[in-house]
Amino acid sequence: RFCLETSSSGSVQGYAVLLETQLKNLPRLKVWKQPPGLKGSSMFRVWKLFILLFFFLSLVKGSRVLELSDRFLDVRNEGQWFVMFYAPWCAHCKKLEPVWALVAQALYNTNIRVGRVDCTRFTAVAQQFKVNAYPTIIFVKGPYEYVYNGDRSKEELLHFVNRMSGPPVQLVTRPDSIDILKSNNPIFFTYVGKQSGLLWDVFYSAAESYQAHGYFYATSVEIAKRHFDVDTAPAALVYKERSHYYFPYSDNFERIEPAHLNESLFRWVNEERFATFPKISRSNIHHLVQTKKYLVLAVVEENKLSEIAAHEQEFRDMVEIFVHKNKHKYHGRFQFGWVGNPELARSIAMDSLPTPHLIVLNATTNEHHIPEDDPLQLTPEAIEIFLDSIHNQTAPTFGGNSLPVRIYRAWFEAKTSLAEMWIGNPVLTTVLFGLPLGFLSLIMYSICCADILDAEEDDTEAEQRHEKKE
């Protein structure tokens, strides 16, 4: 609530009262007094009005996120909803709050309503949507629910909503629309030709399966020829980083068995939906593993401001340049990317891994490869030799899926998680593990003492019987 008082002289004395129960997530603005030396100063009045305007804008933005309750179960089928299920004590939920407010602001003038549910208060809603982790982000479209598993950035969240709010395949009927799509979407799939026949059915089925992960369009041959090199129709192509590539069987799909065509196109979409050198995190690595390619990771470390040290930035740029120059050579066998969190790479290597570094994961066998050279001394030529040795199966391998490796991996992950918990909150870690151990110790002590007392009683009774006989 903002209150302004204007004196007869025209000077503005402003103060703002923020209701804490309603605006607890906004910064606090205290009542301030005008310095006596600046009375009547126009600059001082301007600054006060600017600050009031800033808090007013913050208030407006904060109100875009709807606070949902149990009644959401009754209105969920009314329109489209983008909902965050959270818990007040969850650190990841608090980190997501400013991003979620930006998403709500961006979608304010659309037919998509953005809200959030406190699962500690409205447990019935959490149970209905099967929420078992925080935060959980779900797009609700009538009776259908789509869980978001990607990167929690404003851009990726908006892309997800834009894809899921429309049909699996969107029709392009204007020639200039392709240029707009190229400027807005770095990667999208397009079907060229009449929307009928075997290839169209398979393409539409793949779009339904991968709608949450990519954009799919359909257009006529006339419109497509203005933007792509169209030699045959119908055809399926992917626009990717200012180039386009056709589905390998577009020109002879009629000679292929429908089951094989379906499998091939699904696999092609799953491989081509990723950028050439994307950022890889725990939220998307399992999608990349599904490509069944070698996953080549340039490992660097970002700080809290997403900044990278100069020598690590130079290493990552060198790898990226190498990837783009040798794209056609390695594209069919390797998927490249970079990691800003070394802990992800260390969980793969099951060992400490300095940064910068290079590690290659075999998505099929869970084996990994590490170059023998010092990462800071790696050159494009050395990387090429290293990747060729992996493809020829002459490079040293580590890890795998054997029983001893699985046991060691479980122990390493448990040890790492416990260490992270201790560093983050030693008191909570002590309580979580100390109390169960304390109760277990009491139980074991009572069991052992009971046996000893029973043994002593038996000995006493035996001695008494012996004395009576004597």
Short mmCIF file of C-alpha atoms in Angstrom, two decimals:
data_model
loop_
_atom_site.label_atom_id
_atom_site.label_comp_id
_atom_site.label_asym_id
_atom_site.label_seq_id
_atom_site.Cartn_x
_atom_site.Cartn_y
_atom_site.Cartn_z
CA ARG A 1 0.00 0.00 0.00
CA PHE A 2 1.49 3.31 -1.06
CA CYS A 3 0.56 6.62 0.59
CA LEU A 4 1.58 10.06 -0.64
CA GLU A 5 1.15 13.30 1.28
CA THR A 6 1.55 16.63 -0.47
CA SER A 7 2.20 19.77 1.51
CA SER A 8 0.97 23.24 0.57
CA SER A 9 4.42 24.12 -0.73
CA GLY A 10 4.25 21.30 -3.25
CA SER A 11 7.02 19.17 -1.74
CA VAL A 12 6.31 15.42 -1.62
CA GLN A 13 6.73 13.47 1.55
CA GLY A 14 6.43 9.77 0.69
CA TYR A 15 6.38 6.65 2.64
CA ALA A 16 5.48 3.08 1.75
CA VAL A 17 3.95 0.47 3.95
CA LEU A 18 4.39 -3.07 2.73
CA LEU A 19 1.99 -5.54 4.27
CA GLU A 20 4.29 -8.35 5.33
CA THR A 21 1.59 -10.98 5.30
CA GLN A 22 0.92 -10.31 1.61
CA LEU A 23 4.31 -9.16 0.33
CA LYS A 24 6.72 -11.21 2.39
CA ASN A 25 8.87 -12.02 -0.65
CA LEU A 26 9.48 -8.38 -1.63
CA PRO A 27 12.29 -6.19 -0.29
CA ARG A 28 11.37 -4.04 2.70
CA LEU A 29 11.08 -0.27 2.39
CA LYS A 30 11.37 1.60 5.66
CA VAL A 31 9.82 5.01 6.40
CA TRP A 32 12.38 7.72 5.80
CA LYS A 33 12.47 11.39 6.57
CA GLN A 34 13.58 14.16 4.33
CA PRO A 35 16.96 15.59 5.41
CA PRO A 36 16.51 19.14 6.70
CA GLY A 37 19.16 20.53 4.38
CA LEU A 38 17.37 19.27 1.28
CA LYS A 39 13.89 20.59 1.97
CA GLY A 40 12.29 21.63 -1.28
CA SER A 41 15.02 19.99 -3.33
CA SER A 42 13.62 18.77 -6.65
CA MET A 43 16.33 16.07 -6.92
CA PHE A 44 15.31 14.62 -3.58
CA ARG A 45 11.67 14.49 -4.65
CA VAL A 46 12.60 12.76 -7.90
CA TRP A 47 14.59 10.10 -6.06
CA LYS A 48 11.73 9.40 -3.67
CA LEU A 49 9.26 9.07 -6.51
CA PHE A 50 11.67 6.77 -8.36
CA ILE A 51 11.98 4.46 -5.36
CA LEU A 52 8.22 4.39 -4.90
CA LEU A 53 7.77 3.58 -8.58
CA PHE A 54 10.31 0.75 -8.28
CA PHE A 55 8.44 -0.86 -5.40
CA PHE A 56 5.15 -0.37 -7.19
CA LEU A 57 6.51 -2.26 -10.20
CA SER A 58 7.81 -4.98 -7.90
CA LEU A 59 4.35 -5.22 -6.37
CA VAL A 60 2.73 -5.57 -9.79
CA LYS A 61 5.15 -8.26 -10.89
CA GLY A 62 4.81 -10.21 -7.67
CA SER A 63 1.03 -10.36 -8.07
CA ARG A 64 1.26 -12.26 -11.38
CA VAL A 65 1.82 -15.60 -9.62
CA LEU A 66 -1.47 -17.00 -8.35
CA GLU A 67 -1.52 -18.60 -4.91
CA LEU A 68 -3.52 -21.79 -5.42
CA SER A 69 -5.34 -23.85 -2.80
CA ASP A 70 -7.42 -27.04 -2.70
CA ARG A 71 -9.97 -25.34 -4.94
CA PHE A 72 -7.51 -25.73 -7.81
CA LEU A 73 -8.69 -29.32 -8.16
CA ASP A 74 -12.14 -27.98 -9.08
CA VAL A 75 -10.94 -25.45 -11.69
CA ARG A 76 -7.95 -27.28 -13.20
CA ASN A 77 -9.91 -28.10 -16.37
CA GLU A 78 -10.75 -24.44 -16.97
CA GLY A 79 -8.04 -23.30 -19.36
CA GLN A 80 -4.30 -23.97 -19.19
CA TRP A 81 -2.19 -23.79 -16.05
CA PHE A 82 1.53 -23.68 -15.37
CA VAL A 83 1.99 -24.63 -11.73
CA MET A 84 4.95 -24.90 -9.37
CA PHE A 85 4.50 -27.27 -6.44
CA TYR A 86 6.79 -26.18 -3.63
CA ALA A 87 7.55 -26.37 0.08
CA PRO A 88 8.47 -23.26 2.12
CA TRP A 89 11.58 -24.92 3.57
CA CYS A 90 12.94 -26.06 0.17
CA ALA A 91 16.10 -24.16 -0.84
CA HIS A 92 15.66 -25.03 -4.53
CA CYS A 93 12.11 -23.64 -4.41
CA LYS A 94 13.34 -20.35 -2.98
CA LYS A 95 15.97 -20.15 -5.69
CA LEU A 96 13.30 -20.67 -8.35
CA GLU A 97 10.92 -18.00 -7.00
CA PRO A 98 12.38 -14.96 -8.87
CA VAL A 99 12.54 -16.97 -12.11
CA TRP A 100 8.95 -18.10 -11.61
CA ALA A 101 7.86 -14.49 -11.12
CA LEU A 102 9.49 -13.55 -14.45
CA VAL A 103 7.73 -16.44 -16.18
CA ALA A 104 4.40 -15.28 -14.75
CA GLN A 105 5.07 -11.75 -15.93
CA ALA A 106 5.90 -12.94 -19.45
CA LEU A 107 2.72 -15.04 -19.67
CA TYR A 108 0.42 -12.49 -18.04
CA ASN A 109 -1.35 -11.41 -21.24
CA THR A 110 -1.82 -14.96 -22.53
CA ASN A 111 -4.45 -17.61 -21.80
CA ILE A 112 -1.97 -19.49 -19.59
CA ARG A 113 -2.28 -18.88 -15.87
CA VAL A 114 0.82 -19.24 -13.72
CA GLY A 115 0.45 -20.30 -10.11
CA ARG A 116 2.03 -22.18 -7.25
CA VAL A 117 0.84 -24.58 -4.56
CA ASP A 118 2.23 -24.90 -1.04
CA CYS A 119 2.29 -28.68 -0.70
CA THR A 120 2.76 -28.53 3.07
CA ARG A 121 -0.64 -26.81 3.42
CA PHE A 122 -2.60 -28.32 0.54
CA THR A 123 -1.56 -31.96 0.68
CA ALA A 124 -4.62 -33.11 -1.26
CA VAL A 125 -3.43 -31.22 -4.34
CA ALA A 126 0.07 -32.66 -4.02
CA GLN A 127 -1.32 -36.19 -3.75
CA GLN A 128 -3.61 -35.67 -6.74
CA PHE A 129 -0.68 -34.63 -8.94
CA LYS A 130 1.66 -37.27 -7.40
CA VAL A 131 4.23 -34.73 -6.24
CA ASN A 132 7.11 -36.42 -4.45
CA ALA A 133 9.92 -33.88 -4.94
CA TYR A 134 10.26 -30.11 -4.67
CA PRO A 135 9.99 -28.08 -6.74
CA THR A 136 7.83 -29.96 -9.24
CA ILE A 137 6.66 -28.00 -12.29
CA ILE A 138 3.60 -29.24 -14.18
CA PHE A 139 1.78 -27.86 -17.20
CA VAL A 140 -1.94 -28.66 -16.89
CA LYS A 141 -3.97 -28.73 -20.08
CA GLY A 142 -7.46 -29.95 -19.28
CA PRO A 143 -7.25 -33.55 -18.11
CA TYR A 144 -3.62 -33.87 -19.27
CA GLU A 145 -0.56 -33.20 -17.15
CA TYR A 146 3.00 -32.66 -18.42
CA VAL A 147 5.87 -32.62 -15.93
CA TYR A 148 8.76 -30.30 -16.75
CA ASN A 149 12.24 -31.85 -16.35
CA GLY A 150 14.46 -29.32 -18.10
CA ASP A 151 16.69 -26.46 -17.04
CA ARG A 152 14.94 -24.06 -14.65
CA SER A 153 15.67 -20.89 -16.55
CA LYS A 154 13.13 -18.37 -17.77
CA GLU A 155 13.88 -19.05 -21.43
CA GLU A 156 13.59 -22.84 -21.19
CA LEU A 157 10.40 -22.65 -19.11
CA LEU A 158 8.77 -20.33 -21.65
CA HIS A 159 9.84 -22.57 -24.53
CA PHE A 160 8.24 -25.53 -22.76
CA VAL A 161 4.97 -23.67 -22.26
CA ASN A 162 4.87 -22.46 -25.86
CA ARG A 163 5.36 -26.00 -27.13
CA MET A 164 2.83 -27.65 -24.85
CA SER A 165 0.10 -25.02 -25.21
CA GLY A 166 -0.37 -25.73 -28.91
CA PRO A 167 -0.87 -28.86 -31.04
CA PRO A 168 2.03 -31.32 -31.50
CA VAL A 169 2.56 -30.12 -35.09
CA GLN A 170 1.83 -26.48 -35.93
CA LEU A 171 0.97 -25.53 -39.50
CA VAL A 172 2.96 -22.79 -41.26
CA THR A 173 0.87 -21.08 -43.95
CA ARG A 174 2.75 -17.80 -44.49
CA PRO A 175 6.13 -17.61 -46.26
CA ASP A 176 7.59 -15.06 -43.83
CA SER A 177 6.72 -17.25 -40.82
CA ILE A 178 9.74 -19.47 -41.48
CA ASP A 179 12.08 -16.52 -40.99
CA ILE A 180 10.37 -15.72 -37.69
CA LEU A 181 10.77 -19.33 -36.59
CA LYS A 182 14.47 -19.28 -37.46
CA SER A 183 15.04 -16.16 -35.39
CA ASN A 184 13.12 -17.46 -32.36
CA ASN A 185 13.95 -21.18 -32.34
CA PRO A 186 17.53 -22.40 -32.85
CA ILE A 187 16.27 -25.95 -33.48
CA PHE A 188 12.97 -27.12 -34.97
CA PHE A 189 11.63 -29.95 -37.13
CA THR A 190 9.57 -29.42 -40.25
CA TYR A 191 7.47 -31.72 -42.40
CA VAL A 192 7.29 -30.69 -46.05
CA GLY A 193 4.40 -31.84 -48.20
CA LYS A 194 0.78 -32.97 -47.85
CA GLN A 195 -0.28 -33.96 -44.36
CA SER A 196 -1.18 -37.54 -45.26
CA GLY A 197 0.53 -40.86 -45.84
CA LEU A 198 2.99 -43.04 -43.94
CA LEU A 199 5.76 -40.46 -43.40
CA TRP A 200 3.28 -37.90 -42.09
CA ASP A 201 1.78 -40.40 -39.64
CA VAL A 202 5.20 -41.33 -38.29
CA PHE A 203 6.28 -37.67 -38.09
CA TYR A 204 3.12 -36.72 -36.19
CA SER A 205 3.59 -39.62 -33.80
CA ALA A 206 7.17 -38.52 -33.09
CA ALA A 207 5.95 -34.96 -32.52
CA GLU A 208 3.46 -36.18 -29.94
CA SER A 209 6.22 -38.06 -28.10
CA TYR A 210 8.79 -35.25 -28.20
CA GLN A 211 6.52 -32.21 -27.99
CA ALA A 212 7.93 -31.34 -24.57
CA HIS A 213 11.46 -31.26 -26.00
CA GLY A 214 11.21 -29.65 -29.43
CA TYR A 215 9.19 -27.63 -31.93
CA PHE A 216 7.46 -29.42 -34.83
CA TYR A 217 5.94 -27.71 -37.87
CA ALA A 218 4.39 -28.64 -41.22
CA THR A 219 4.32 -26.57 -44.38
CA SER A 220 3.75 -26.84 -48.09
CA VAL A 221 6.40 -27.48 -50.70
CA GLU A 222 5.96 -23.98 -52.16
CA ILE A 223 6.70 -22.25 -48.85
CA ALA A 224 9.53 -24.62 -47.95
CA LYS A 225 11.36 -24.00 -51.27
CA ARG A 226 11.76 -20.33 -50.36
CA HIS A 227 13.86 -21.25 -47.29
CA PHE A 228 15.27 -24.76 -47.80
CA ASP A 229 16.73 -26.87 -50.59
CA VAL A 230 13.79 -29.15 -51.30
CA ASP A 231 14.57 -32.00 -53.71
CA THR A 232 11.77 -34.39 -52.85
CA ALA A 233 8.41 -34.35 -51.10
CA PRO A 234 7.12 -35.39 -48.71
CA ALA A 235 10.19 -35.01 -46.51
CA ALA A 236 11.22 -34.32 -42.93
CA LEU A 237 14.04 -31.95 -42.01
CA VAL A 238 15.55 -30.30 -38.97
CA TYR A 239 16.68 -26.68 -38.86
CA LYS A 240 19.66 -26.53 -36.55
CA GLU A 241 22.08 -23.68 -35.95
CA ARG A 242 21.52 -21.90 -39.28
CA SER A 243 21.67 -25.11 -41.32
CA HIS A 244 19.14 -27.77 -42.20
CA TYR A 245 19.46 -31.54 -42.49
CA TYR A 246 17.02 -34.02 -43.98
CA PHE A 247 15.84 -37.25 -42.42
CA PRO A 248 18.08 -39.86 -44.10
CA TYR A 249 15.18 -41.93 -45.45
CA SER A 250 13.08 -39.03 -46.75
CA ASP A 251 13.77 -39.88 -50.40
CA ASN A 252 13.06 -43.63 -50.18
CA PHE A 253 10.83 -44.11 -47.13
CA GLU A 254 8.25 -46.03 -49.19
CA ARG A 255 10.66 -48.95 -49.58
CA ILE A 256 11.21 -49.28 -45.84
CA GLU A 257 9.12 -51.39 -43.50
CA PRO A 258 6.77 -49.20 -41.41
CA ALA A 259 8.20 -50.52 -38.13
CA HIS A 260 11.77 -49.75 -39.21
CA LEU A 261 10.74 -46.31 -40.50
CA ASN A 262 9.04 -45.53 -37.20
CA GLU A 263 12.10 -46.59 -35.18
CA SER A 264 14.52 -44.70 -37.44
CA LEU A 265 12.60 -41.42 -37.38
CA PHE A 266 12.12 -41.53 -33.61
CA ARG A 267 15.85 -42.15 -33.16
CA TRP A 268 16.69 -39.34 -35.61
CA VAL A 269 14.46 -36.85 -33.76
CA ASN A 270 15.95 -37.86 -30.41
CA GLU A 271 19.49 -37.31 -31.70
CA GLU A 272 18.90 -34.07 -33.60
CA ARG A 273 16.87 -32.22 -30.95
CA PHE A 274 20.05 -31.23 -29.11
CA ALA A 275 22.39 -28.41 -30.05
CA THR A 276 25.90 -29.21 -31.23
CA PHE A 277 27.53 -28.02 -28.00
CA PRO A 278 24.82 -27.59 -25.30
CA LYS A 279 25.22 -26.98 -21.59
CA ILE A 280 24.68 -30.25 -19.75
CA SER A 281 23.27 -30.52 -16.25
CA ARG A 282 21.63 -33.15 -14.07
CA SER A 283 18.25 -32.16 -15.48
CA ASN A 284 19.04 -33.01 -19.12
CA ILE A 285 21.91 -35.52 -19.05
CA HIS A 286 19.51 -38.47 -18.93
CA HIS A 287 17.95 -37.22 -22.18
CA LEU A 288 21.37 -37.04 -23.83
CA VAL A 289 22.23 -40.54 -22.63
CA GLN A 290 19.19 -41.84 -24.54
CA THR A 291 20.92 -41.01 -27.83
CA LYS A 292 23.24 -44.01 -27.20
CA LYS A 293 26.19 -41.95 -28.40
CA TYR A 294 29.50 -41.21 -26.76
CA LEU A 295 28.92 -38.16 -24.56
CA VAL A 296 31.95 -35.83 -24.67
CA LEU A 297 31.96 -33.33 -21.78
CA ALA A 298 34.18 -30.28 -21.40
CA VAL A 299 34.23 -29.81 -17.62
CA VAL A 300 34.59 -26.30 -16.19
CA GLU A 301 33.38 -24.67 -12.98
CA GLU A 302 30.92 -21.80 -12.83
CA ASN A 303 30.59 -19.56 -9.80
CA LYS A 304 27.29 -18.32 -8.36
CA LEU A 305 27.19 -15.58 -11.03
CA SER A 306 27.66 -18.17 -13.83
CA GLU A 307 31.17 -16.86 -14.46
CA ILE A 308 34.08 -19.04 -15.55
CA ALA A 309 37.77 -18.51 -14.88
CA ALA A 310 39.75 -17.21 -17.87
CA HIS A 311 41.84 -20.35 -18.42
CA GLU A 312 38.76 -22.58 -18.17
CA GLN A 313 36.85 -20.34 -20.58
CA GLU A 314 39.73 -20.65 -23.04
CA PHE A 315 39.64 -24.44 -22.71
CA ARG A 316 35.89 -24.60 -23.30
CA ASP A 317 36.10 -22.28 -26.32
CA MET A 318 38.87 -24.43 -27.81
CA VAL A 319 36.74 -27.57 -27.48
CA GLU A 320 33.69 -25.80 -28.95
CA ILE A 321 35.64 -24.57 -31.98
CA PHE A 322 36.96 -28.11 -32.51
CA VAL A 323 33.43 -29.52 -32.31
CA HIS A 324 32.00 -27.15 -34.93
CA LYS A 325 34.94 -27.68 -37.30
CA ASN A 326 34.65 -31.48 -37.10
CA LYS A 327 30.87 -31.73 -36.82
CA HIS A 328 30.35 -33.89 -39.90
CA LYS A 329 33.08 -36.32 -38.85
CA TYR A 330 31.87 -37.00 -35.30
CA HIS A 331 28.17 -36.14 -35.39
CA GLY A 332 26.98 -39.71 -35.94
CA ARG A 333 28.98 -41.18 -33.05
CA PHE A 334 29.55 -38.41 -30.49
CA GLN A 335 27.38 -35.86 -28.70
CA PHE A 336 29.39 -32.93 -27.34
CA GLY A 337 28.57 -30.55 -24.52
CA TRP A 338 30.01 -28.69 -21.58
CA VAL A 339 29.40 -28.94 -17.84
CA GLY A 340 29.46 -26.01 -15.44
CA ASN A 341 29.15 -28.19 -12.33
CA PRO A 342 32.21 -30.43 -11.76
CA GLU A 343 30.23 -32.60 -9.33
CA LEU A 344 28.32 -34.10 -12.26
CA ALA A 345 31.54 -35.14 -13.99
CA ARG A 346 32.98 -36.45 -10.71
CA SER A 347 29.96 -38.67 -10.21
CA ILE A 348 30.65 -40.16 -13.66
CA ALA A 349 34.37 -40.62 -12.99
CA MET A 350 33.74 -41.71 -9.37
CA ASP A 351 36.79 -39.71 -8.41
CA SER A 352 37.96 -36.16 -7.88
CA LEU A 353 38.33 -34.38 -11.21
CA PRO A 354 40.19 -31.06 -11.49
CA THR A 355 38.93 -28.35 -13.80
CA PRO A 356 39.15 -27.83 -16.67
CA HIS A 357 38.96 -31.40 -17.88
CA LEU A 358 37.63 -33.64 -20.62
CA ILE A 359 35.69 -36.84 -20.02
CA VAL A 360 33.84 -39.14 -22.43
CA LEU A 361 30.92 -41.31 -21.30
CA ASN A 362 29.78 -44.37 -23.21
CA ALA A 363 26.00 -44.09 -22.87
CA THR A 364 25.52 -47.79 -23.68
CA THR A 365 27.99 -49.43 -21.27
CA ASN A 366 28.43 -46.60 -18.69
CA GLU A 367 32.18 -46.81 -19.25
CA HIS A 368 34.12 -43.58 -19.40
CA HIS A 369 37.38 -42.40 -20.93
CA ILE A 370 39.78 -39.72 -19.72
CA PRO A 371 42.71 -38.38 -21.81
CA GLU A 372 46.15 -39.12 -20.46
CA ASP A 373 47.45 -35.65 -21.36
CA ASP A 374 47.14 -32.65 -19.08
CA PRO A 375 43.83 -30.97 -20.05
CA LEU A 376 45.49 -27.54 -20.16
CA GLN A 377 47.94 -28.94 -22.70
CA LEU A 378 45.28 -30.46 -24.94
CA THR A 379 45.23 -29.29 -28.54
CA PRO A 380 42.64 -29.92 -31.27
CA GLU A 381 44.97 -32.51 -32.76
CA ALA A 382 45.27 -34.31 -29.42
CA ILE A 383 41.48 -34.31 -28.99
CA GLU A 384 41.06 -35.80 -32.47
CA ILE A 385 43.52 -38.59 -31.69
CA PHE A 386 41.78 -39.24 -28.37
CA LEU A 387 38.31 -39.48 -29.94
CA ASP A 388 39.55 -41.71 -32.76
CA SER A 389 41.10 -44.08 -30.21
CA ILE A 390 37.74 -44.26 -28.40
CA HIS A 391 35.92 -45.07 -31.63
CA ASN A 392 38.53 -47.73 -32.48
CA GLN A 393 38.20 -49.13 -28.93
CA THR A 394 41.90 -48.72 -28.19
CA ALA A 395 41.55 -46.06 -25.46
CA PRO A 396 41.73 -47.12 -21.79
CA THR A 397 38.28 -47.61 -20.25
CA PHE A 398 37.08 -47.08 -16.70
CA GLY A 399 33.83 -47.80 -14.91
CA GLY A 400 31.12 -49.94 -16.46
CA ASN A 401 28.19 -51.94 -15.15
CA SER A 402 29.91 -54.80 -13.35
CA LEU A 403 28.83 -55.63 -9.79
CA PRO A 404 32.01 -54.30 -8.10
CA VAL A 405 31.72 -51.03 -10.05
CA ARG A 406 28.04 -50.62 -9.13
CA ILE A 407 28.86 -51.20 -5.46
CA TYR A 408 31.71 -48.67 -5.59
CA ARG A 409 29.51 -46.15 -7.42
CA ALA A 410 26.80 -46.46 -4.77
CA TRP A 411 29.37 -45.98 -2.02
CA PHE A 412 30.94 -42.99 -3.79
CA GLU A 413 27.60 -41.28 -4.34
CA ALA A 414 26.55 -41.88 -0.72
CA LYS A 415 29.86 -40.50 0.53
CA THR A 416 29.61 -37.46 -1.75
CA SER A 417 26.00 -36.74 -0.74
CA LEU A 418 26.86 -37.01 2.94
CA ALA A 419 29.82 -34.66 2.51
CA GLU A 420 27.65 -32.12 0.69
CA MET A 421 25.02 -32.33 3.44
CA TRP A 422 27.66 -31.79 6.11
CA ILE A 423 29.15 -28.78 4.33
CA GLY A 424 25.73 -27.26 3.69
CA ASN A 425 24.18 -27.83 7.13
CA PRO A 426 26.29 -29.71 9.69
CA VAL A 427 23.70 -29.32 12.47
CA LEU A 428 20.90 -30.87 10.41
CA THR A 429 23.21 -33.66 9.24
CA THR A 430 24.14 -34.45 12.84
CA VAL A 431 20.50 -34.60 13.85
CA LEU A 432 19.47 -36.76 10.89
CA PHE A 433 22.18 -39.35 11.44
CA GLY A 434 22.91 -38.88 15.14
CA LEU A 435 19.41 -39.56 16.43
CA PRO A 436 18.93 -42.89 14.58
CA LEU A 437 22.40 -44.02 15.64
CA GLY A 438 21.62 -43.02 19.22
CA PHE A 439 18.38 -44.99 19.27
CA LEU A 440 20.12 -47.96 17.67
CA SER A 441 22.82 -47.83 20.34
CA LEU A 442 20.19 -47.79 23.10
CA ILE A 443 18.39 -50.77 21.56
CA MET A 444 21.63 -52.75 21.20
CA TYR A 445 22.65 -51.84 24.74
CA SER A 446 19.30 -52.93 26.16
CA ILE A 447 19.47 -56.23 24.28
CA CYS A 448 23.01 -56.96 25.42
CA CYS A 449 22.34 -55.90 29.01
CA ALA A 450 19.20 -58.01 29.11
CA ASP A 451 21.21 -61.08 28.14
CA ILE A 452 23.82 -60.32 30.81
CA LEU A 453 21.17 -59.79 33.52
CA ASP A 454 19.42 -63.01 32.54
CA ALA A 455 22.72 -64.85 32.72
CA GLU A 456 23.47 -63.38 36.16
CA GLU A 457 20.01 -64.40 37.43
CA ASP A 458 20.51 -67.92 36.16
CA ASP A 459 23.87 -68.12 37.91
CA THR A 460 22.35 -66.84 41.17
CA GLU A 461 19.54 -69.40 41.07
CA ALA A 462 22.02 -72.17 40.38
CA GLU A 463 24.16 -71.16 43.33
CA GLN A 464 21.12 -71.05 45.62
CA ARG A 465 20.06 -74.55 44.57
CA HIS A 466 23.60 -75.81 45.15
CA GLU A 467 23.69 -74.32 48.64
CA LYS A 468 20.34 -75.97 49.56
CA LYS A 469 21.63 -79.36 48.47
CA GLU A 470 24.68 -78.96 50.68
#
